Amino acid sequence: MSRSQQIQVTQAVASLPARAHAGSVSSDLINQLRALEDMKSAISSLQAKIAVAFDLAQRQELAESGVPAAERSQGVAAQIALARRESPNKGSRLLGLAKALVSEMPRTMAALESGKLNEWRATLLVKETACLSAEDRCAVDEELAPDAGTFDGAGDKTIIAAAKAAAYRLDPRSVTQRAAHAAPERHVSLRPAPDTMTILTALLPVAQGVAAYAALTRHADSARSDGDSRPRGQVMADTLVERITGSPAGFSGIDLQLVMTDRTLLQGDSEPARLTGYGVVPAEWARELLTSGESRTDQDFSIWLRRLFTAPSTGELLATDSRARFFPTGMRRFIETRDHTCRTPYCDAPIRHYDHILPWAEGGKTTLNNAAGLCERCNHTKENPGWSVRPEPAERHTLKVTMPTGHNYHSTVPPLPGYERTRVH
């Protein structure tokens, strides 16, 4: 987006109150939306160029500091992520996108600069050509010529199909090898959905995925033919849970860590609860899970209550009952309840490591104030040269993350259920 175009957008916005006719106002509003969208694409292209320049600058600075070549790229993506208020995982994808656009796909970059493609659709083109050599990727970029308006009016699926077809023609062997190497990437993930629901996703080889779905489908059709009144999708979902967990309830013998106030549990209070690995849940839903619910009719399960002690004014977790009396198991449980997810700013990945903030080798103590829950990636990233993490004095447990560039970011634990009400009243 040129300077003159930015000025035009600003002037159009400023002149809106003076417009007399509704028709002209509507037309101007649509023009502004389009101009702003073009501007977003242009800014994305500039961010890509800056990201590549930052990567080169970091490598040069680390080389001058004597850091081995193999370690100079570590932490670059994490710094980009923090600057863009994104997770470390997203930072890696953004840096990969930037390098591909700047070095290997100039016509896609030009389309992004001019607004013919947005950042997401440029990402699709980069993703579908990732298995190609730099030379073949440039050839696909030239063949598709995104900057010439090739994808005007095209949706995501059309763009993906065009990129795949071009990649197949240029280097079918690499595409086939990519498919063969995809199986080791299989995994299962869980993310929250509205209304106390979750989305359980499994990335599987196509044969296994189709077979699993077919088995669930056959069982649902059989159950309904035998008189089961549940919708087909419900039968499939319930069968999946029962076959994986061995229980119709789906959670017998598993520590769910449902955190709520005593008022919510015992007095019918409306203060929401928090379910570890999911987030905030309604108070009534939490009570029903513990005191009634469909699961209790099929199979009993044990309920253990563990007291949590918080500071009334801040919601800071102070202590918890622990049979281990704060031996490592009890402390890990405390940290997981307090921190909820990885403590790196903008990273909401599950906690995998229970880390000394001030390292043990530097005199850090095994205390709750010097402890933080981190995902595996962030725990390794903070060990890179120039990174520093330290506790900060605050009402609730707070960390200060300092990057090699000197920029600081802060991470404060979320308050436990009940804090807002206590604070207000």
Short mmCIF file of C-alpha atoms in Angstrom, two decimals:
data_model
loop_
_atom_site.label_atom_id
_atom_site.label_comp_id
_atom_site.label_asym_id
_atom_site.label_seq_id
_atom_site.Cartn_x
_atom_site.Cartn_y
_atom_site.Cartn_z
CA MET A 1 0.00 0.00 0.00
CA SER A 2 1.54 3.29 -1.14
CA ARG A 3 1.66 6.45 0.95
CA SER A 4 -0.89 8.12 -1.34
CA GLN A 5 -3.32 5.24 -0.89
CA GLN A 6 -2.99 5.47 2.89
CA ILE A 7 -3.74 9.19 2.70
CA GLN A 8 -6.79 8.50 0.55
CA VAL A 9 -8.15 6.03 3.09
CA THR A 10 -7.60 8.50 5.94
CA GLN A 11 -9.31 11.29 4.02
CA ALA A 12 -12.25 9.04 3.14
CA VAL A 13 -12.78 8.13 6.77
CA ALA A 14 -12.53 11.78 7.86
CA SER A 15 -15.07 12.93 5.29
CA LEU A 16 -17.80 10.42 6.15
CA PRO A 17 -19.82 12.70 8.49
CA ALA A 18 -20.11 15.29 5.73
CA ARG A 19 -21.66 12.86 3.23
CA ALA A 20 -25.26 13.66 2.43
CA HIS A 21 -26.57 10.64 0.59
CA ALA A 22 -26.90 7.14 2.05
CA GLY A 23 -25.93 5.60 -1.27
CA SER A 24 -22.61 7.42 -1.43
CA VAL A 25 -21.87 6.56 2.19
CA SER A 26 -22.45 2.85 1.53
CA SER A 27 -20.23 2.95 -1.53
CA ASP A 28 -17.49 4.73 0.40
CA LEU A 29 -17.68 2.21 3.23
CA ILE A 30 -17.19 -0.70 0.84
CA ASN A 31 -14.29 1.11 -0.83
CA GLN A 32 -12.69 1.69 2.55
CA LEU A 33 -13.07 -1.96 3.54
CA ARG A 34 -11.35 -3.01 0.33
CA ALA A 35 -8.59 -0.43 0.74
CA LEU A 36 -7.96 -1.50 4.33
CA GLU A 37 -7.84 -5.15 3.25
CA ASP A 38 -5.23 -4.25 0.63
CA MET A 39 -3.32 -2.37 3.30
CA LYS A 40 -3.36 -5.43 5.59
CA SER A 41 -1.87 -7.54 2.81
CA ALA A 42 0.81 -4.93 2.12
CA ILE A 43 1.67 -4.78 5.81
CA SER A 44 1.93 -8.58 5.90
CA SER A 45 4.43 -8.50 3.05
CA LEU A 46 6.47 -5.88 4.90
CA GLN A 47 6.40 -7.99 8.07
CA ALA A 48 7.73 -10.93 6.05
CA LYS A 49 10.65 -8.86 4.77
CA ILE A 50 11.41 -7.58 8.27
CA ALA A 51 11.28 -11.11 9.69
CA VAL A 52 13.87 -12.31 7.16
CA ALA A 53 16.05 -9.28 7.84
CA PHE A 54 15.80 -9.93 11.60
CA ASP A 55 16.78 -13.58 11.08
CA LEU A 56 19.88 -12.52 9.13
CA ALA A 57 20.78 -9.84 11.68
CA GLN A 58 20.46 -12.28 14.58
CA ARG A 59 22.65 -14.84 12.86
CA GLN A 60 25.29 -12.21 12.18
CA GLU A 61 25.26 -10.92 15.76
CA LEU A 62 25.47 -14.42 17.20
CA ALA A 63 28.32 -15.29 14.81
CA GLU A 64 30.24 -12.26 16.05
CA SER A 65 29.63 -13.47 19.61
CA GLY A 66 31.17 -16.85 18.82
CA VAL A 67 27.97 -18.90 18.86
CA PRO A 68 28.31 -22.08 16.74
CA ALA A 69 26.57 -21.95 13.36
CA ALA A 70 24.15 -24.74 14.27
CA GLU A 71 22.79 -22.71 17.21
CA ARG A 72 22.42 -19.28 15.60
CA SER A 73 18.84 -19.77 14.43
CA GLN A 74 17.54 -20.96 17.79
CA GLY A 75 15.13 -18.53 19.40
CA VAL A 76 14.63 -16.37 16.30
CA ALA A 77 11.10 -17.59 15.62
CA ALA A 78 10.18 -17.24 19.31
CA GLN A 79 11.24 -13.58 19.27
CA ILE A 80 9.18 -12.95 16.14
CA ALA A 81 6.21 -14.62 17.82
CA LEU A 82 6.44 -12.39 20.89
CA ALA A 83 6.76 -9.25 18.77
CA ARG A 84 3.64 -10.25 16.81
CA ARG A 85 1.77 -11.41 19.95
CA GLU A 86 1.59 -14.97 18.65
CA SER A 87 2.45 -18.38 20.06
CA PRO A 88 5.96 -19.80 19.48
CA ASN A 89 4.50 -22.40 17.13
CA LYS A 90 2.85 -19.69 15.03
CA GLY A 91 6.11 -17.74 15.08
CA SER A 92 7.92 -20.65 13.40
CA ARG A 93 5.28 -20.81 10.68
CA LEU A 94 5.46 -17.06 10.11
CA LEU A 95 9.25 -17.16 9.75
CA GLY A 96 9.03 -20.09 7.33
CA LEU A 97 6.43 -18.23 5.30
CA ALA A 98 8.59 -15.12 5.20
CA LYS A 99 11.68 -16.97 4.00
CA ALA A 100 9.77 -18.74 1.24
CA LEU A 101 8.12 -15.54 -0.01
CA VAL A 102 11.26 -13.43 0.05
CA SER A 103 13.69 -16.01 -1.33
CA GLU A 104 11.73 -18.37 -3.54
CA MET A 105 8.29 -17.03 -4.48
CA PRO A 106 8.65 -13.43 -5.71
CA ARG A 107 5.38 -13.38 -7.67
CA THR A 108 3.40 -14.57 -4.68
CA MET A 109 5.14 -11.88 -2.62
CA ALA A 110 4.20 -9.28 -5.24
CA ALA A 111 0.58 -10.44 -5.10
CA LEU A 112 0.64 -10.04 -1.32
CA GLU A 113 2.13 -6.56 -1.60
CA SER A 114 -0.53 -5.43 -4.07
CA GLY A 115 -3.45 -7.01 -2.20
CA LYS A 116 -4.26 -9.68 -4.79
CA LEU A 117 -3.60 -12.29 -2.09
CA ASN A 118 -3.99 -12.03 1.67
CA GLU A 119 -1.52 -13.55 4.13
CA TRP A 120 -3.56 -16.72 4.64
CA ARG A 121 -3.79 -17.55 0.94
CA ALA A 122 -0.12 -16.81 0.43
CA THR A 123 0.48 -19.27 3.29
CA LEU A 124 -1.54 -21.92 1.43
CA LEU A 125 0.66 -21.57 -1.66
CA VAL A 126 3.82 -21.81 0.44
CA LYS A 127 2.50 -24.83 2.33
CA GLU A 128 1.56 -26.80 -0.79
CA THR A 129 4.99 -26.28 -2.34
CA ALA A 130 7.01 -26.98 0.82
CA CYS A 131 8.26 -30.35 -0.44
CA LEU A 132 9.78 -28.89 -3.61
CA SER A 133 13.31 -27.71 -4.19
CA ALA A 134 13.90 -23.96 -4.30
CA GLU A 135 14.17 -24.13 -8.10
CA ASP A 136 10.90 -26.04 -8.53
CA ARG A 137 9.12 -23.80 -6.04
CA CYS A 138 10.16 -20.78 -8.11
CA ALA A 139 8.84 -22.56 -11.19
CA VAL A 140 5.44 -23.12 -9.53
CA ASP A 141 5.42 -19.48 -8.47
CA GLU A 142 6.09 -18.44 -12.07
CA GLU A 143 3.50 -20.84 -13.50
CA LEU A 144 0.72 -19.69 -11.21
CA ALA A 145 1.70 -16.00 -11.43
CA PRO A 146 -0.42 -14.89 -8.47
CA ASP A 147 0.54 -11.24 -9.00
CA ALA A 148 -1.15 -11.31 -12.42
CA GLY A 149 -4.56 -11.90 -10.88
CA THR A 150 -4.58 -15.67 -11.44
CA PHE A 151 -6.57 -16.22 -8.27
CA ASP A 152 -9.01 -13.32 -8.52
CA GLY A 153 -12.29 -14.65 -7.14
CA ALA A 154 -10.73 -17.98 -6.18
CA GLY A 155 -11.41 -19.60 -2.81
CA ASP A 156 -8.99 -21.51 -0.60
CA LYS A 157 -9.75 -24.90 -2.16
CA THR A 158 -9.13 -23.60 -5.68
CA ILE A 159 -5.77 -22.16 -4.67
CA ILE A 160 -4.74 -25.37 -2.91
CA ALA A 161 -5.76 -27.49 -5.91
CA ALA A 162 -3.82 -25.29 -8.34
CA ALA A 163 -0.67 -25.40 -6.22
CA LYS A 164 -0.90 -29.17 -5.76
CA ALA A 165 -1.39 -29.77 -9.47
CA ALA A 166 1.61 -27.62 -10.35
CA ALA A 167 3.77 -29.37 -7.75
CA TYR A 168 2.71 -32.80 -9.05
CA ARG A 169 3.69 -31.87 -12.59
CA LEU A 170 7.09 -30.47 -11.67
CA ASP A 171 8.29 -33.04 -9.12
CA PRO A 172 5.96 -36.01 -8.58
CA ARG A 173 8.67 -37.94 -6.73
CA SER A 174 9.05 -35.31 -3.99
CA VAL A 175 5.29 -35.08 -3.56
CA THR A 176 5.07 -38.86 -3.22
CA GLN A 177 7.93 -38.91 -0.72
CA ARG A 178 6.23 -36.18 1.25
CA ALA A 179 3.12 -38.32 1.52
CA ALA A 180 5.18 -41.31 2.62
CA HIS A 181 6.90 -39.27 5.33
CA ALA A 182 3.64 -37.83 6.65
CA ALA A 183 2.75 -40.90 8.74
CA PRO A 184 5.28 -40.14 11.51
CA GLU A 185 3.48 -36.81 12.00
CA ARG A 186 0.31 -38.52 13.22
CA HIS A 187 -0.96 -37.15 16.49
CA VAL A 188 -4.01 -36.41 18.60
CA SER A 189 -4.92 -32.92 19.80
CA LEU A 190 -7.65 -31.32 21.91
CA ARG A 191 -8.96 -27.78 21.78
CA PRO A 192 -11.90 -26.04 23.47
CA ALA A 193 -15.23 -25.51 21.75
CA PRO A 194 -18.20 -23.40 22.89
CA ASP A 195 -20.75 -24.57 25.47
CA THR A 196 -18.45 -26.87 27.50
CA MET A 197 -17.62 -28.94 24.44
CA THR A 198 -14.21 -29.89 23.02
CA ILE A 199 -12.87 -30.89 19.62
CA LEU A 200 -10.78 -34.06 19.76
CA THR A 201 -8.75 -34.34 16.54
CA ALA A 202 -6.65 -37.23 15.28
CA LEU A 203 -4.28 -36.80 12.34
CA LEU A 204 -3.97 -40.32 10.91
CA PRO A 205 -2.85 -42.07 7.74
CA VAL A 206 -5.78 -42.13 5.38
CA ALA A 207 -6.38 -45.90 5.60
CA GLN A 208 -6.48 -45.88 9.40
CA GLY A 209 -8.64 -42.77 9.55
CA VAL A 210 -11.17 -44.13 7.06
CA ALA A 211 -11.24 -47.49 8.86
CA ALA A 212 -11.84 -45.88 12.25
CA TYR A 213 -14.64 -43.72 10.88
CA ALA A 214 -16.21 -46.68 9.08
CA ALA A 215 -16.17 -48.75 12.28
CA LEU A 216 -17.93 -46.00 14.22
CA THR A 217 -20.43 -45.58 11.40
CA ARG A 218 -21.26 -49.29 11.27
CA HIS A 219 -21.72 -49.46 15.02
CA ALA A 220 -24.02 -46.42 14.98
CA ASP A 221 -26.13 -47.84 12.15
CA SER A 222 -26.39 -51.16 13.99
CA ALA A 223 -27.38 -49.50 17.25
CA ARG A 224 -30.07 -47.41 15.60
CA SER A 225 -31.46 -50.41 13.75
CA ASP A 226 -31.75 -52.12 17.17
CA GLY A 227 -33.86 -49.26 18.49
CA ASP A 228 -31.30 -46.79 19.87
CA SER A 229 -33.05 -43.40 19.79
CA ARG A 230 -29.91 -41.26 19.86
CA PRO A 231 -28.97 -39.45 16.66
CA ARG A 232 -26.32 -41.21 14.58
CA GLY A 233 -23.65 -38.64 15.38
CA GLN A 234 -24.24 -38.99 19.12
CA VAL A 235 -23.90 -42.77 18.95
CA MET A 236 -20.60 -42.43 17.08
CA ALA A 237 -19.26 -39.90 19.59
CA ASP A 238 -20.32 -41.95 22.63
CA THR A 239 -18.85 -45.12 21.11
CA LEU A 240 -15.54 -43.36 20.44
CA VAL A 241 -15.28 -42.23 24.07
CA GLU A 242 -16.21 -45.64 25.49
CA ARG A 243 -13.79 -47.57 23.29
CA ILE A 244 -10.88 -45.25 24.05
CA THR A 245 -11.40 -44.87 27.81
CA GLY A 246 -13.05 -48.19 28.59
CA SER A 247 -15.86 -46.37 30.38
CA PRO A 248 -19.20 -44.98 29.16
CA ALA A 249 -18.51 -41.95 31.37
CA GLY A 250 -15.19 -41.37 29.67
CA PHE A 251 -13.30 -40.24 32.76
CA SER A 252 -13.37 -42.91 35.46
CA GLY A 253 -9.96 -43.12 37.12
CA ILE A 254 -8.68 -39.90 35.49
CA ASP A 255 -7.76 -36.74 37.44
CA LEU A 256 -9.82 -34.03 35.72
CA GLN A 257 -8.75 -31.21 38.07
CA LEU A 258 -11.99 -29.26 38.20
CA VAL A 259 -11.31 -26.06 40.17
CA MET A 260 -14.19 -24.19 41.84
CA THR A 261 -14.97 -22.18 44.94
CA ASP A 262 -16.57 -23.80 47.99
CA ARG A 263 -19.59 -21.57 47.37
CA THR A 264 -20.02 -22.97 43.87
CA LEU A 265 -19.75 -26.56 45.10
CA LEU A 266 -21.80 -26.37 48.27
CA GLN A 267 -24.03 -23.29 48.15
CA GLY A 268 -25.29 -23.16 44.58
CA ASP A 269 -23.24 -20.05 43.76
CA SER A 270 -22.96 -18.95 40.11
CA GLU A 271 -19.18 -18.32 40.14
CA PRO A 272 -17.77 -20.29 37.14
CA ALA A 273 -15.35 -23.17 37.62
CA ARG A 274 -12.21 -24.00 35.62
CA LEU A 275 -11.40 -27.35 34.06
CA THR A 276 -7.71 -27.96 33.49
CA GLY A 277 -6.99 -28.43 29.79
CA TYR A 278 -10.23 -26.72 28.76
CA GLY A 279 -10.89 -23.44 30.56
CA VAL A 280 -13.88 -21.78 32.23
CA VAL A 281 -17.08 -23.83 32.64
CA PRO A 282 -20.49 -22.84 34.09
CA ALA A 283 -21.05 -23.45 37.80
CA GLU A 284 -24.18 -25.54 37.29
CA TRP A 285 -22.41 -27.78 34.77
CA ALA A 286 -19.55 -28.34 37.24
CA ARG A 287 -21.92 -29.28 40.06
CA GLU A 288 -23.85 -31.68 37.85
CA LEU A 289 -20.61 -33.36 36.81
CA LEU A 290 -19.80 -34.10 40.45
CA THR A 291 -23.19 -34.70 42.02
CA SER A 292 -25.42 -36.20 39.34
CA GLY A 293 -24.91 -36.47 35.59
CA GLU A 294 -25.49 -39.33 33.21
CA SER A 295 -22.12 -40.91 33.97
CA ARG A 296 -23.10 -41.89 37.50
CA THR A 297 -25.93 -44.11 36.24
CA ASP A 298 -23.56 -46.25 34.19
CA GLN A 299 -20.52 -46.56 36.39
CA ASP A 300 -19.51 -45.00 39.69
CA PHE A 301 -16.33 -43.01 39.89
CA SER A 302 -14.33 -41.62 42.77
CA ILE A 303 -14.43 -37.92 43.67
CA TRP A 304 -11.51 -36.49 45.64
CA LEU A 305 -11.74 -32.97 47.05
CA ARG A 306 -8.49 -31.07 47.49
CA ARG A 307 -8.54 -27.70 49.23
CA LEU A 308 -6.88 -24.73 47.55
CA PHE A 309 -5.96 -21.62 49.52
CA THR A 310 -5.91 -18.30 47.65
CA ALA A 311 -5.21 -14.69 48.57
CA PRO A 312 -8.62 -12.95 48.83
CA SER A 313 -7.45 -9.71 47.21
CA THR A 314 -5.58 -11.14 44.21
CA GLY A 315 -6.69 -14.71 43.55
CA GLU A 316 -3.06 -15.89 43.87
CA LEU A 317 -2.82 -19.58 44.74
CA LEU A 318 -1.01 -19.82 48.06
CA ALA A 319 -1.17 -23.49 49.03
CA THR A 320 -2.97 -26.76 48.43
CA ASP A 321 -3.58 -29.95 50.33
CA SER A 322 -1.00 -32.53 49.35
CA ARG A 323 -0.36 -35.96 50.80
CA ALA A 324 3.21 -35.57 49.56
CA ARG A 325 3.59 -32.42 51.72
CA PHE A 326 5.02 -30.44 48.80
CA PHE A 327 7.38 -33.10 47.59
CA PRO A 328 7.76 -32.89 43.78
CA THR A 329 4.39 -34.50 42.97
CA GLY A 330 2.49 -32.07 45.16
CA MET A 331 4.42 -29.10 43.83
CA ARG A 332 3.79 -30.10 40.21
CA ARG A 333 0.08 -30.32 40.95
CA PHE A 334 0.20 -26.85 42.52
CA ILE A 335 2.05 -25.35 39.55
CA GLU A 336 -0.34 -26.93 37.04
CA THR A 337 -3.36 -25.58 38.92
CA ARG A 338 -1.83 -22.11 39.31
CA ASP A 339 -0.34 -21.64 35.82
CA HIS A 340 -3.02 -23.53 33.83
CA THR A 341 -1.05 -23.40 30.53
CA CYS A 342 2.50 -22.62 29.42
CA ARG A 343 3.69 -19.41 31.06
CA THR A 344 5.39 -17.95 27.97
CA PRO A 345 3.38 -14.90 26.81
CA TYR A 346 0.87 -15.75 24.05
CA CYS A 347 1.61 -19.49 24.32
CA ASP A 348 -1.34 -21.51 25.58
CA ALA A 349 0.17 -24.95 24.99
CA PRO A 350 -0.26 -27.61 27.70
CA ILE A 351 2.30 -27.70 30.50
CA ARG A 352 4.90 -30.40 29.93
CA HIS A 353 7.89 -29.20 32.01
CA TYR A 354 7.98 -27.87 35.58
CA ASP A 355 10.90 -25.50 35.44
CA HIS A 356 13.14 -23.51 37.78
CA ILE A 357 12.76 -19.88 36.70
CA LEU A 358 16.15 -19.01 38.11
CA PRO A 359 18.15 -22.12 37.15
CA TRP A 360 19.34 -24.47 39.86
CA ALA A 361 22.91 -24.04 38.61
CA GLU A 362 22.65 -20.30 39.32
CA GLY A 363 21.40 -20.78 42.86
CA GLY A 364 17.69 -21.04 42.09
CA LYS A 365 15.70 -22.78 44.79
CA THR A 366 13.04 -25.46 44.39
CA THR A 367 10.25 -23.18 45.58
CA LEU A 368 6.84 -22.38 44.18
CA ASN A 369 7.81 -18.75 43.56
CA ASN A 370 10.78 -19.94 41.49
CA ALA A 371 8.70 -22.45 39.53
CA ALA A 372 6.84 -22.15 36.23
CA GLY A 373 4.92 -24.53 34.04
CA LEU A 374 6.18 -24.52 30.46
CA CYS A 375 5.61 -26.44 27.26
CA GLU A 376 8.63 -28.39 26.03
CA ARG A 377 9.41 -25.96 23.23
CA CYS A 378 9.41 -22.85 25.42
CA ASN A 379 11.51 -24.53 28.09
CA HIS A 380 14.22 -25.23 25.53
CA THR A 381 13.93 -21.79 23.90
CA LYS A 382 14.65 -19.89 27.09
CA GLU A 383 18.04 -21.65 27.35
CA ASN A 384 19.28 -19.93 24.18
CA PRO A 385 21.98 -17.22 24.45
CA GLY A 386 20.62 -13.82 25.45
CA TRP A 387 17.32 -15.10 26.90
CA SER A 388 16.46 -14.47 30.52
CA VAL A 389 13.42 -15.30 32.67
CA ARG A 390 13.05 -13.94 36.18
CA PRO A 391 10.27 -13.67 38.78
CA GLU A 392 8.79 -10.19 39.17
CA PRO A 393 7.17 -8.83 42.35
CA ALA A 394 3.44 -8.50 41.74
CA GLU A 395 0.07 -9.29 43.29
CA ARG A 396 -0.05 -12.59 41.39
CA HIS A 397 2.87 -14.74 40.29
CA THR A 398 4.55 -12.88 37.43
CA LEU A 399 7.51 -13.60 35.15
CA LYS A 400 9.59 -11.20 33.09
CA VAL A 401 10.92 -12.65 29.84
CA THR A 402 13.86 -10.75 28.34
CA MET A 403 14.91 -11.43 24.74
CA PRO A 404 18.40 -11.05 23.25
CA THR A 405 17.29 -7.71 21.75
CA GLY A 406 16.51 -6.36 25.24
CA HIS A 407 12.73 -6.37 24.79
CA ASN A 408 10.76 -7.45 27.85
CA TYR A 409 7.48 -9.35 28.08
CA HIS A 410 5.51 -10.19 31.21
CA SER A 411 3.41 -13.22 32.09
CA THR A 412 1.00 -13.18 35.05
CA VAL A 413 -0.95 -16.24 36.17
CA PRO A 414 -4.72 -16.05 35.66
CA PRO A 415 -6.78 -15.71 38.86
CA LEU A 416 -8.57 -18.79 40.11
CA PRO A 417 -12.38 -18.93 40.26
CA GLY A 418 -13.83 -16.57 42.85
CA TYR A 419 -11.31 -13.75 42.49
CA GLU A 420 -13.50 -11.25 40.64
CA ARG A 421 -16.35 -11.52 43.15
CA THR A 422 -13.99 -11.18 46.11
CA ARG A 423 -12.32 -8.18 44.51
CA VAL A 424 -15.60 -6.39 43.77
CA HIS A 425 -17.29 -7.04 47.08
#
